[in-house]
PDB file of C-alpha atoms in Angstrom:
ATOM      1  CA  MET A 220     -92.244 -10.246 -62.004  1.00 49.00           C
ATOM      2  CA  PRO A 221     -93.388 -11.134 -58.136  1.00 48.00           C
ATOM      3  CA  PRO A 222     -96.072  -9.403 -56.783  1.00 49.00           C
ATOM      4  CA  ALA A 223     -94.729  -6.109 -54.182  1.00 47.00           C
ATOM      5  CA  HIS A 224     -96.374  -6.854 -51.613  1.00 46.00           C
ATOM      6  CA  SER A 225     -94.025 -10.587 -51.786  1.00 43.00           C
ATOM      7  CA  THR A 226     -90.667  -9.150 -52.168  1.00 45.00           C
ATOM      8  CA  PHE A 227     -88.738  -9.005 -49.199  1.00 42.00           C
ATOM      9  CA  CYS A 228     -91.167  -8.205 -46.355  1.00 43.00           C
ATOM     10  CA  VAL A 229     -90.698 -11.480 -45.162  1.00 43.00           C
ATOM     11  CA  ARG A 230     -88.090 -11.531 -44.264  1.00 44.00           C
ATOM     12  CA  LYS A 231     -87.539  -8.962 -41.124  1.00 41.00           C
ATOM     13  CA  ILE A 232     -83.824 -10.798 -39.841  1.00 40.00           C
ATOM     14  CA  PRO A 233     -81.117  -8.825 -38.827  1.00 44.00           C
ATOM     15  CA  HIS A 234     -78.052  -8.764 -40.516  1.00 46.00           C
ATOM     16  CA  PRO A 235     -76.965 -10.539 -41.918  1.00 44.00           C
ATOM     17  CA  PRO A 236     -79.634 -12.331 -42.838  1.00 47.00           C
ATOM     18  CA  THR A 237     -80.215 -16.470 -43.319  1.00 46.00           C
ATOM     19  CA  PRO A 238     -83.010 -17.513 -45.495  1.00 47.00           C
ATOM     20  CA  THR A 239     -85.918 -18.686 -43.321  1.00 44.00           C
ATOM     21  CA  ARG A 240     -88.554 -19.936 -46.025  1.00 50.00           C
ATOM     22  CA  GLY A 241     -89.293 -22.207 -42.817  1.00 42.00           C
ATOM     23  CA  ILE A 242     -87.783 -25.316 -41.686  1.00 37.00           C
ATOM     24  CA  ARG A 243     -86.849 -26.587 -44.552  1.00 41.00           C
ATOM     25  CA  PHE A 244     -84.391 -23.999 -45.243  1.00 40.00           C
ATOM     26  CA  ARG A 245     -82.802 -22.869 -42.075  1.00 40.00           C
ATOM     27  CA  PRO A 246     -79.092 -23.731 -42.695  1.00 43.00           C
ATOM     28  CA  PRO A 247     -77.390 -26.618 -40.373  1.00 43.00           C
ATOM     29  CA  ALA A 248     -74.365 -25.605 -38.382  1.00 41.00           C
ATOM     30  CA  HIS A 249     -71.336 -26.650 -40.694  1.00 41.00           C
ATOM     31  CA  ALA A 250     -73.547 -24.622 -43.780  1.00 41.00           C
ATOM     32  CA  HIS A 251     -70.751 -21.606 -43.417  1.00 40.00           C
ATOM     33  CA  SER A 252     -68.123 -23.219 -41.170  1.00 38.00           C
ATOM     34  CA  GLU A 253     -66.896 -24.756 -43.673  1.00 38.00           C
ATOM     35  CA  LYS A 254     -62.498 -26.064 -42.663  1.00 39.00           C
ATOM     36  CA  PRO A 255     -59.726 -24.249 -44.660  1.00 35.00           C
ATOM     37  CA  GLU A 256     -58.897 -26.187 -47.195  1.00 35.00           C
ATOM     38  CA  LEU A 257     -54.626 -27.567 -46.439  1.00 35.00           C
ATOM     39  CA  MET A 258     -52.221 -25.498 -47.730  1.00 34.00           C
ATOM     40  CA  ASP A 259     -50.114 -28.852 -48.896  1.00 40.00           C
ATOM     41  CA  THR A 260     -53.121 -30.722 -50.098  1.00 46.00           C
ATOM     42  CA  ARG A 261     -53.276 -32.383 -53.525  1.00 49.00           C
ATOM     43  CA  THR A 262     -55.951 -31.393 -55.933  1.00 60.00           C
ATOM     44  CA  MET A 263     -57.388 -34.076 -58.607  1.00 63.00           C
ATOM     45  CA  THR A 264     -59.467 -31.755 -60.518  1.00 75.00           C
ATOM     46  CA  ASP A 265     -62.624 -33.526 -63.482  1.00 78.00           C
ATOM     47  CA  THR A 266     -65.468 -32.440 -64.866  1.00 84.00           C
ATOM     48  CA  VAL A 267     -69.305 -33.837 -64.920  1.00 83.00           C
ATOM     49  CA  PHE A 268     -71.432 -34.064 -67.963  1.00 86.00           C
ATOM     50  CA  SER A 269     -73.848 -36.464 -67.501  1.00 83.00           C
ATOM     51  CA  ALA A 270     -77.237 -35.140 -66.924  1.00 86.00           C
ATOM     52  CA  ASP A 271     -78.433 -37.364 -64.478  1.00 84.00           C
ATOM     53  CA  SER A 272     -74.566 -37.427 -63.341  1.00 82.00           C
ATOM     54  CA  ILE A 273     -75.137 -33.374 -62.589  1.00 89.00           C
ATOM     55  CA  THR A 274     -78.536 -34.487 -61.404  1.00 89.00           C
ATOM     56  CA  ALA A 275     -77.389 -36.183 -58.836  1.00 84.00           C
ATOM     57  CA  LEU A 276     -75.350 -34.122 -57.613  1.00 86.00           C
ATOM     58  CA  LEU A 277     -77.821 -31.337 -57.421  1.00 92.00           C
ATOM     59  CA  LYS A 278     -80.359 -33.181 -55.356  1.00 89.00           C
ATOM     60  CA  ASN A 279     -77.857 -33.374 -52.621  1.00 84.00           C
ATOM     61  CA  PHE A 280     -76.784 -29.936 -52.497  1.00 89.00           C
ATOM     62  CA  LYS A 281     -80.848 -29.276 -52.068  1.00 91.00           C
ATOM     63  CA  GLN A 282     -81.036 -32.027 -49.072  1.00 87.00           C
ATOM     64  CA  ALA A 283     -78.177 -31.137 -47.295  1.00 85.00           C
ATOM     65  CA  ARG A 284     -79.237 -27.937 -47.584  1.00 88.00           C
ATOM     66  CA  LEU A 285     -75.708 -26.857 -48.809  1.00 90.00           C
ATOM     67  CA  PRO A 286     -74.860 -22.557 -49.011  1.00 92.00           C
ATOM     68  CA  LEU A 287     -74.916 -21.586 -52.944  1.00 94.00           C
ATOM     69  CA  GLN A 288     -72.016 -19.528 -53.347  1.00 94.00           C
ATOM     70  CA  VAL A 289     -73.817 -17.428 -57.049  1.00 96.00           C
ATOM     71  CA  GLY A 290     -70.717 -14.710 -58.826  1.00 94.00           C
ATOM     72  CA  PHE A 291     -72.310 -12.819 -61.513  1.00 94.00           C
ATOM     73  CA  GLY A 292     -72.161  -9.168 -63.057  1.00 86.00           C
ATOM     74  CA  LYS A 293     -68.798  -7.783 -63.935  1.00 81.00           C
ATOM     75  CA  LYS A 294     -66.833  -7.770 -60.770  1.00 78.00           C
ATOM     76  CA  ASN A 295     -68.172 -11.024 -60.920  1.00 79.00           C
ATOM     77  CA  VAL A 296     -69.633 -10.400 -56.844  1.00 84.00           C
ATOM     78  CA  THR A 297     -70.673 -13.249 -55.318  1.00 90.00           C
ATOM     79  CA  HIS A 298     -73.907 -13.400 -52.642  1.00 94.00           C
ATOM     80  CA  THR A 299     -75.643 -16.397 -51.025  1.00 94.00           C
ATOM     81  CA  SER A 300     -78.323 -18.810 -51.913  1.00 94.00           C
ATOM     82  CA  TYR A 301     -80.133 -22.044 -51.653  1.00 94.00           C
ATOM     83  CA  LEU A 302     -81.772 -24.102 -54.416  1.00 95.00           C
ATOM     84  CA  VAL A 303     -85.059 -24.546 -53.700  1.00 94.00           C
ATOM     85  CA  SER A 304     -86.285 -27.076 -57.230  1.00 93.00           C
ATOM     86  CA  MET A 305     -85.075 -28.306 -60.123  1.00 92.00           C
ATOM     87  CA  ALA A 306     -86.894 -29.842 -63.524  1.00 89.00           C
ATOM     88  CA  ASP A 307     -85.110 -31.127 -66.481  1.00 86.00           C
ATOM     89  CA  ASN A 308     -84.182 -27.642 -67.896  1.00 91.00           C
ATOM     90  CA  TRP A 309     -83.823 -24.970 -64.768  1.00 95.00           C
ATOM     91  CA  LEU A 310     -83.548 -24.576 -61.065  1.00 96.00           C
ATOM     92  CA  HIS A 311     -85.285 -22.315 -58.334  1.00 96.00           C
ATOM     93  CA  ILE A 312     -82.532 -20.521 -55.939  1.00 96.00           C
ATOM     94  CA  ASP A 313     -83.885 -18.840 -52.646  1.00 94.00           C
ATOM     95  CA  GLN A 314     -83.231 -15.302 -52.508  1.00 94.00           C
ATOM     96  CA  LEU A 315     -79.675 -14.269 -52.576  1.00 94.00           C
ATOM     97  CA  ILE A 316     -78.161 -12.601 -49.450  1.00 91.00           C
ATOM     98  CA  PRO A 317     -77.181  -9.423 -49.096  1.00 91.00           C
ATOM     99  CA  ARG A 318     -80.222  -8.512 -50.003  1.00 88.00           C
ATOM    100  CA  GLU A 319     -79.897  -6.138 -52.998  1.00 91.00           C
ATOM    101  CA  GLY A 320     -77.810  -8.917 -55.423  1.00 92.00           C
ATOM    102  CA  ASN A 321     -81.646  -9.594 -55.830  1.00 94.00           C
ATOM    103  CA  LYS A 322     -81.795  -6.004 -57.532  1.00 91.00           C
ATOM    104  CA  GLN A 323     -79.164  -6.286 -59.718  1.00 93.00           C
ATOM    105  CA  LEU A 324     -79.645  -9.623 -60.961  1.00 94.00           C
ATOM    106  CA  LYS A 325     -81.590  -9.309 -64.138  1.00 94.00           C
ATOM    107  CA  PRO A 326     -82.274 -12.003 -66.612  1.00 95.00           C
ATOM    108  CA  GLY A 327     -80.036 -12.992 -69.377  1.00 95.00           C
ATOM    109  CA  ASP A 328     -76.969 -12.759 -66.673  1.00 95.00           C
ATOM    110  CA  ASP A 329     -74.285 -15.546 -66.603  1.00 95.00           C
ATOM    111  CA  LEU A 330     -73.913 -17.455 -63.380  1.00 96.00           C
ATOM    112  CA  THR A 331     -70.759 -18.780 -61.457  1.00 95.00           C
ATOM    113  CA  ILE A 332     -72.238 -21.214 -59.035  1.00 96.00           C
ATOM    114  CA  ARG A 333     -70.013 -22.569 -56.557  1.00 94.00           C
ATOM    115  CA  VAL A 334     -70.637 -25.312 -53.456  1.00 92.00           C
ATOM    116  CA  SER A 335     -67.795 -25.972 -51.151  1.00 86.00           C
ATOM    117  CA  HIS A 336     -69.397 -30.215 -49.849  1.00 79.00           C
ATOM    118  CA  GLY A 337     -66.709 -32.755 -48.303  1.00 67.00           C
ATOM    119  CA  GLY A 338     -63.480 -31.809 -49.139  1.00 68.00           C
ATOM    120  CA  THR A 339     -64.522 -31.226 -52.927  1.00 79.00           C
ATOM    121  CA  LEU A 340     -65.112 -27.109 -54.683  1.00 86.00           C
ATOM    122  CA  TYR A 341     -68.026 -27.737 -56.779  1.00 89.00           C
ATOM    123  CA  GLN A 342     -68.700 -25.031 -59.657  1.00 93.00           C
ATOM    124  CA  PHE A 343     -70.583 -24.754 -62.661  1.00 95.00           C
ATOM    125  CA  LYS A 344     -71.856 -22.156 -64.855  1.00 96.00           C
ATOM    126  CA  SER A 345     -75.581 -20.958 -65.389  1.00 96.00           C
ATOM    127  CA  ARG A 346     -77.269 -17.753 -66.445  1.00 96.00           C
ATOM    128  CA  HIS A 347     -80.457 -15.929 -64.614  1.00 97.00           C
ATOM    129  CA  LEU A 348     -83.935 -17.076 -66.386  1.00 96.00           C
ATOM    130  CA  SER A 349     -85.977 -14.619 -64.828  1.00 95.00           C
ATOM    131  CA  PRO A 350     -87.454 -13.755 -60.900  1.00 94.00           C
ATOM    132  CA  THR A 351     -90.481 -15.916 -59.617  1.00 94.00           C
ATOM    133  CA  ILE A 352     -92.452 -17.416 -57.293  1.00 92.00           C
ATOM    134  CA  GLU A 353     -92.136 -20.631 -55.893  1.00 89.00           C
ATOM    135  CA  GLU A 354     -95.325 -22.764 -54.576  1.00 84.00           C
ATOM    136  CA  ASP A 355     -94.745 -22.312 -51.332  1.00 84.00           C
ATOM    137  CA  GLY A 356     -95.179 -18.039 -52.199  1.00 87.00           C
ATOM    138  CA  PHE A 357     -91.755 -16.993 -51.500  1.00 91.00           C
ATOM    139  CA  PRO A 358     -90.095 -15.155 -54.057  1.00 93.00           C
ATOM    140  CA  CYS A 359     -87.313 -17.048 -55.486  1.00 95.00           C
ATOM    141  CA  HIS A 360     -85.190 -17.579 -59.124  1.00 96.00           C
ATOM    142  CA  LYS A 361     -85.266 -19.437 -61.770  1.00 96.00           C
ATOM    143  CA  ILE A 362     -81.578 -20.213 -63.829  1.00 97.00           C
ATOM    144  CA  ALA A 363     -80.789 -22.270 -66.678  1.00 97.00           C
ATOM    145  CA  PHE A 364     -80.177 -26.110 -65.779  1.00 97.00           C
ATOM    146  CA  PRO A 365     -75.920 -26.556 -66.313  1.00 96.00           C
ATOM    147  CA  GLN A 366     -74.760 -28.341 -68.956  1.00 93.00           C
ATOM    148  CA  GLN A 367     -71.142 -29.272 -67.052  1.00 92.00           C
ATOM    149  CA  LEU A 368     -69.746 -29.494 -63.027  1.00 91.00           C
ATOM    150  CA  ASP A 369     -66.571 -29.438 -62.451  1.00 89.00           C
ATOM    151  CA  PHE A 370     -65.100 -30.167 -59.288  1.00 82.00           C
ATOM    152  CA  SER A 371     -61.744 -29.450 -57.570  1.00 80.00           C
ATOM    153  CA  GLU A 372     -61.081 -33.086 -54.712  1.00 65.00           C
ATOM    154  CA  GLN A 373     -58.550 -31.808 -52.149  1.00 56.00           C
ATOM    155  CA  ARG A 374     -56.298 -34.890 -50.775  1.00 51.00           C
ATOM    156  CA  THR A 375     -54.278 -35.172 -47.629  1.00 51.00           C
ATOM    157  CA  SER A 376     -53.281 -38.797 -47.841  1.00 57.00           C
ATOM    158  CA  PHE A 377     -51.753 -39.916 -50.768  1.00 64.00           C
ATOM    159  CA  ARG A 378     -53.631 -42.854 -52.647  1.00 70.00           C
ATOM    160  CA  VAL A 379     -51.652 -46.212 -53.752  1.00 77.00           C
ATOM    161  CA  PRO A 380     -52.544 -46.115 -57.874  1.00 75.00           C
ATOM    162  CA  ILE A 381     -53.430 -49.694 -58.895  1.00 77.00           C
ATOM    163  CA  ARG A 382     -51.326 -51.650 -62.183  1.00 73.00           C
ATOM    164  CA  ARG A 383     -54.525 -52.393 -63.935  1.00 74.00           C
ATOM    165  CA  ASP A 384     -52.853 -56.609 -64.898  1.00 75.00           C
ATOM    166  CA  GLN A 385     -52.575 -56.512 -60.960  1.00 75.00           C
ATOM    167  CA  ALA A 386     -55.704 -54.727 -60.874  1.00 81.00           C
ATOM    168  CA  PRO A 387     -57.858 -56.282 -57.369  1.00 85.00           C
ATOM    169  CA  SER A 388     -62.126 -56.748 -57.914  1.00 89.00           C
ATOM    170  CA  VAL A 389     -64.318 -54.977 -56.248  1.00 92.00           C
ATOM    171  CA  ASN A 390     -67.416 -56.161 -55.532  1.00 91.00           C
ATOM    172  CA  ILE A 391     -70.549 -54.131 -54.427  1.00 92.00           C
ATOM    173  CA  LEU A 392     -73.813 -54.772 -52.563  1.00 90.00           C
ATOM    174  CA  THR A 393     -76.041 -51.715 -53.804  1.00 87.00           C
ATOM    175  CA  HIS A 394     -78.630 -49.908 -50.942  1.00 82.00           C
ATOM    176  CA  ASP A 395     -81.091 -51.330 -53.573  1.00 82.00           C
ATOM    177  CA  GLY A 396     -78.866 -55.425 -53.108  1.00 85.00           C
ATOM    178  CA  GLN A 397     -77.958 -54.945 -56.878  1.00 85.00           C
ATOM    179  CA  ARG A 398     -74.225 -56.573 -56.820  1.00 89.00           C
ATOM    180  CA  LEU A 399     -71.437 -55.754 -59.473  1.00 89.00           C
ATOM    181  CA  CYS A 400     -67.993 -56.638 -59.435  1.00 90.00           C
ATOM    182  CA  ALA A 401     -65.420 -53.789 -59.955  1.00 90.00           C
ATOM    183  CA  GLN A 402     -61.708 -53.220 -60.551  1.00 90.00           C
ATOM    184  CA  LEU A 403     -60.143 -51.085 -58.206  1.00 90.00           C
ATOM    185  CA  GLU A 404     -58.152 -48.141 -60.197  1.00 88.00           C
ATOM    186  CA  ASN A 405     -56.571 -46.576 -56.913  1.00 87.00           C
ATOM    187  CA  ILE A 406     -57.186 -46.160 -53.180  1.00 88.00           C
ATOM    188  CA  SER A 407     -56.520 -44.039 -49.407  1.00 85.00           C
ATOM    189  CA  ASP A 408     -56.999 -44.290 -45.857  1.00 83.00           C
ATOM    190  CA  ASN A 409     -60.506 -41.950 -46.960  1.00 85.00           C
ATOM    191  CA  GLY A 410     -61.841 -43.203 -50.215  1.00 88.00           C
ATOM    192  CA  LEU A 411     -61.568 -45.261 -54.323  1.00 89.00           C
ATOM    193  CA  CYS A 412     -61.774 -45.170 -57.518  1.00 89.00           C
ATOM    194  CA  ILE A 413     -63.779 -48.337 -59.592  1.00 90.00           C
ATOM    195  CA  ARG A 414     -63.538 -48.285 -62.281  1.00 89.00           C
ATOM    196  CA  LEU A 415     -67.315 -50.583 -63.310  1.00 87.00           C
ATOM    197  CA  HIS A 416     -67.462 -51.744 -66.911  1.00 81.00           C
ATOM    198  CA  VAL A 417     -71.415 -50.568 -69.012  1.00 69.00           C
ATOM    199  CA  PRO A 418     -73.957 -50.967 -68.544  1.00 64.00           C
ATOM    200  CA  GLN A 419     -73.602 -51.797 -65.200  1.00 65.00           C
ATOM    201  CA  THR A 420     -73.451 -47.976 -63.501  1.00 71.00           C
ATOM    202  CA  ILE A 421     -74.378 -46.769 -59.802  1.00 77.00           C
ATOM    203  CA  SER A 422     -76.105 -43.189 -59.195  1.00 73.00           C
ATOM    204  CA  ASP A 423     -74.063 -40.974 -57.585  1.00 69.00           C
ATOM    205  CA  THR A 424     -73.957 -39.650 -53.468  1.00 69.00           C
ATOM    206  CA  GLN A 425     -75.204 -43.229 -52.825  1.00 78.00           C
ATOM    207  CA  LEU A 426     -73.909 -45.414 -50.042  1.00 86.00           C
ATOM    208  CA  VAL A 427     -72.326 -48.766 -50.780  1.00 90.00           C
ATOM    209  CA  HIS A 428     -71.127 -51.982 -49.416  1.00 92.00           C
ATOM    210  CA  CYS A 429     -67.236 -53.024 -51.132  1.00 92.00           C
ATOM    211  CA  GLU A 430     -65.624 -56.190 -50.764  1.00 92.00           C
ATOM    212  CA  ILE A 431     -62.000 -55.582 -52.145  1.00 91.00           C
ATOM    213  CA  ASN A 432     -59.922 -59.307 -52.903  1.00 88.00           C
ATOM    214  CA  PHE A 433     -56.527 -59.012 -53.645  1.00 84.00           C
ATOM    215  CA  THR A 434     -53.667 -62.139 -54.215  1.00 77.00           C
ATOM    216  CA  ASP A 435     -52.756 -62.870 -51.182  1.00 76.00           C
ATOM    217  CA  PHE A 436     -54.240 -60.010 -49.147  1.00 83.00           C
ATOM    218  CA  GLU A 437     -57.779 -60.399 -46.213  1.00 85.00           C
ATOM    219  CA  PRO A 438     -60.728 -59.269 -48.215  1.00 88.00           C
ATOM    220  CA  LEU A 439     -60.850 -55.557 -46.956  1.00 90.00           C
ATOM    221  CA  SER A 440     -64.738 -55.106 -46.186  1.00 92.00           C
ATOM    222  CA  LEU A 441     -66.222 -51.054 -45.647  1.00 91.00           C
ATOM    223  CA  ASP A 442     -68.548 -48.769 -46.802  1.00 92.00           C
ATOM    224  CA  ALA A 443     -68.152 -45.645 -49.035  1.00 91.00           C
ATOM    225  CA  GLN A 444     -70.375 -42.980 -50.237  1.00 87.00           C
ATOM    226  CA  VAL A 445     -70.204 -42.355 -54.477  1.00 86.00           C
ATOM    227  CA  ARG A 446     -69.160 -38.902 -55.013  1.00 82.00           C
ATOM    228  CA  HIS A 447     -68.564 -38.398 -58.454  1.00 78.00           C
ATOM    229  CA  ASN A 448     -69.578 -40.802 -61.862  1.00 79.00           C
ATOM    230  CA  LYS A 449     -67.774 -40.565 -65.045  1.00 77.00           C
ATOM    231  CA  ALA A 450     -67.361 -42.473 -68.620  1.00 71.00           C
ATOM    232  CA  ALA A 451     -64.060 -43.523 -68.601  1.00 66.00           C
ATOM    233  CA  PRO A 452     -62.244 -41.931 -72.192  1.00 64.00           C
ATOM    234  CA  GLN A 453     -62.340 -44.454 -74.981  1.00 65.00           C
ATOM    235  CA  VAL A 454     -63.432 -47.983 -73.158  1.00 69.00           C
ATOM    236  CA  PRO A 455     -67.247 -48.808 -72.204  1.00 74.00           C
ATOM    237  CA  ALA A 456     -66.666 -47.996 -68.112  1.00 80.00           C
ATOM    238  CA  SER A 457     -67.135 -45.941 -65.698  1.00 83.00           C
ATOM    239  CA  ARG A 458     -64.777 -44.174 -62.939  1.00 85.00           C
ATOM    240  CA  ILE A 459     -66.759 -43.763 -59.912  1.00 87.00           C
ATOM    241  CA  GLY A 460     -64.866 -42.686 -56.625  1.00 87.00           C
ATOM    242  CA  MET A 461     -65.913 -42.466 -53.506  1.00 88.00           C
ATOM    243  CA  GLU A 462     -65.469 -41.612 -49.671  1.00 87.00           C
ATOM    244  CA  PHE A 463     -65.669 -44.263 -46.965  1.00 89.00           C
ATOM    245  CA  SER A 464     -68.166 -44.309 -44.263  1.00 87.00           C
ATOM    246  CA  SER A 465     -68.013 -44.419 -41.186  1.00 85.00           C
ATOM    247  CA  LEU A 466     -64.918 -46.685 -40.455  1.00 86.00           C
ATOM    248  CA  SER A 467     -64.996 -48.491 -37.234  1.00 88.00           C
ATOM    249  CA  SER A 468     -61.490 -47.665 -34.990  1.00 87.00           C
ATOM    250  CA  LEU A 469     -61.170 -51.476 -36.100  1.00 89.00           C
ATOM    251  CA  THR A 470     -61.749 -51.367 -39.756  1.00 89.00           C
ATOM    252  CA  ARG A 471     -59.184 -48.152 -39.652  1.00 87.00           C
ATOM    253  CA  LYS A 472     -56.728 -49.705 -38.760  1.00 87.00           C
ATOM    254  CA  GLN A 473     -56.897 -52.914 -41.069  1.00 88.00           C
ATOM    255  CA  LEU A 474     -57.531 -50.414 -43.838  1.00 88.00           C
ATOM    256  CA  SER A 475     -53.983 -48.813 -42.782  1.00 86.00           C
ATOM    257  CA  GLN A 476     -51.691 -52.056 -42.819  1.00 86.00           C
ATOM    258  CA  TRP A 477     -53.394 -53.619 -46.283  1.00 87.00           C
ATOM    259  CA  LEU A 478     -52.284 -50.297 -47.819  1.00 85.00           C
ATOM    260  CA  MET A 479     -48.676 -50.219 -46.120  1.00 83.00           C
ATOM    261  CA  LYS A 480     -49.176 -53.995 -47.022  1.00 84.00           C
ATOM    262  CA  LEU A 481     -49.595 -52.660 -51.289  1.00 82.00           C
ATOM    263  CA  GLN A 482     -47.656 -49.944 -51.285  1.00 78.00           C
ATOM    264  CA  ARG A 483     -44.593 -53.049 -49.956  1.00 78.00           C
ATOM    265  CA  HIS A 484     -46.474 -54.840 -52.996  1.00 74.00           C
ATOM    266  CA  HIS A 485     -45.796 -52.586 -55.798  1.00 69.00           C
ATOM    267  CA  ILE A 486     -41.988 -51.050 -54.599  1.00 67.00           C
ATOM    268  CA  ARG A 487     -41.031 -55.404 -55.444  1.00 69.00           C
ATOM    269  CA  THR A 488     -43.255 -55.326 -58.322  1.00 65.00           C
ATOM    270  CA  GLY A 489     -42.082 -52.121 -59.253  1.00 60.00           C
ATOM    271  CA  LEU A 490     -44.222 -49.765 -59.133  1.00 53.00           C
ATOM    272  CA  PRO A 491     -44.080 -47.116 -57.851  1.00 46.00           C
ATOM    273  CA  ALA A 492     -45.930 -46.519 -54.284  1.00 42.00           C
TER     274      ALA A 492
END
């Protein structure tokens, strides 16, 4: 148990409080200003089981100072926290807000944790292991490392599907200079999904450069950030979802024209757009 002198006296701040673990845990301006999802968005849900992929996503949550919505108890009352540190078998999360939740949270309690980022809602289950003290002397909570992570991606734009026998090639250049070749599965004005044959892989959250080549089309060249990476069922390949990053107005115009041409191609070849 944390020593009595360090329980909450370090957080003398007016209600509603925010974590004050120095500059490191000062929430960014966007932390509590997520825009509500549009009612007419389309939802794509999936689950990540790979420990490496889960670790990469959790590191992204920590680096971006994303607020965790922590639910527990019979009423599943939600409290806010932040990811402090992590290891192979456990996570450390900051004290809960409202702070009364720290007294209510007991070892063995089941937790449901949600994180919203970039139009995607992530959720995972965990268990409270014990209250503890972080290396900097602040009290926190030790919880179990999640076995899986579910996500629901809200899409406001239509994704153009690709016929497997006509799939364009996608040349990928990673930040460390690795060159990979993949197949395009679908694409929209916000992102794309590719199929990459194993053992090739791309780590989650990294920024990559993509060049898409399709017969009779001008090559499309743009940057994208990896959002999720999952092994494809029954085949030795992985499906990787990416979100386009910092597109210029010229590139967006080229992308829009490319998508329109692709939809017309599908209509002519019999694949519904």
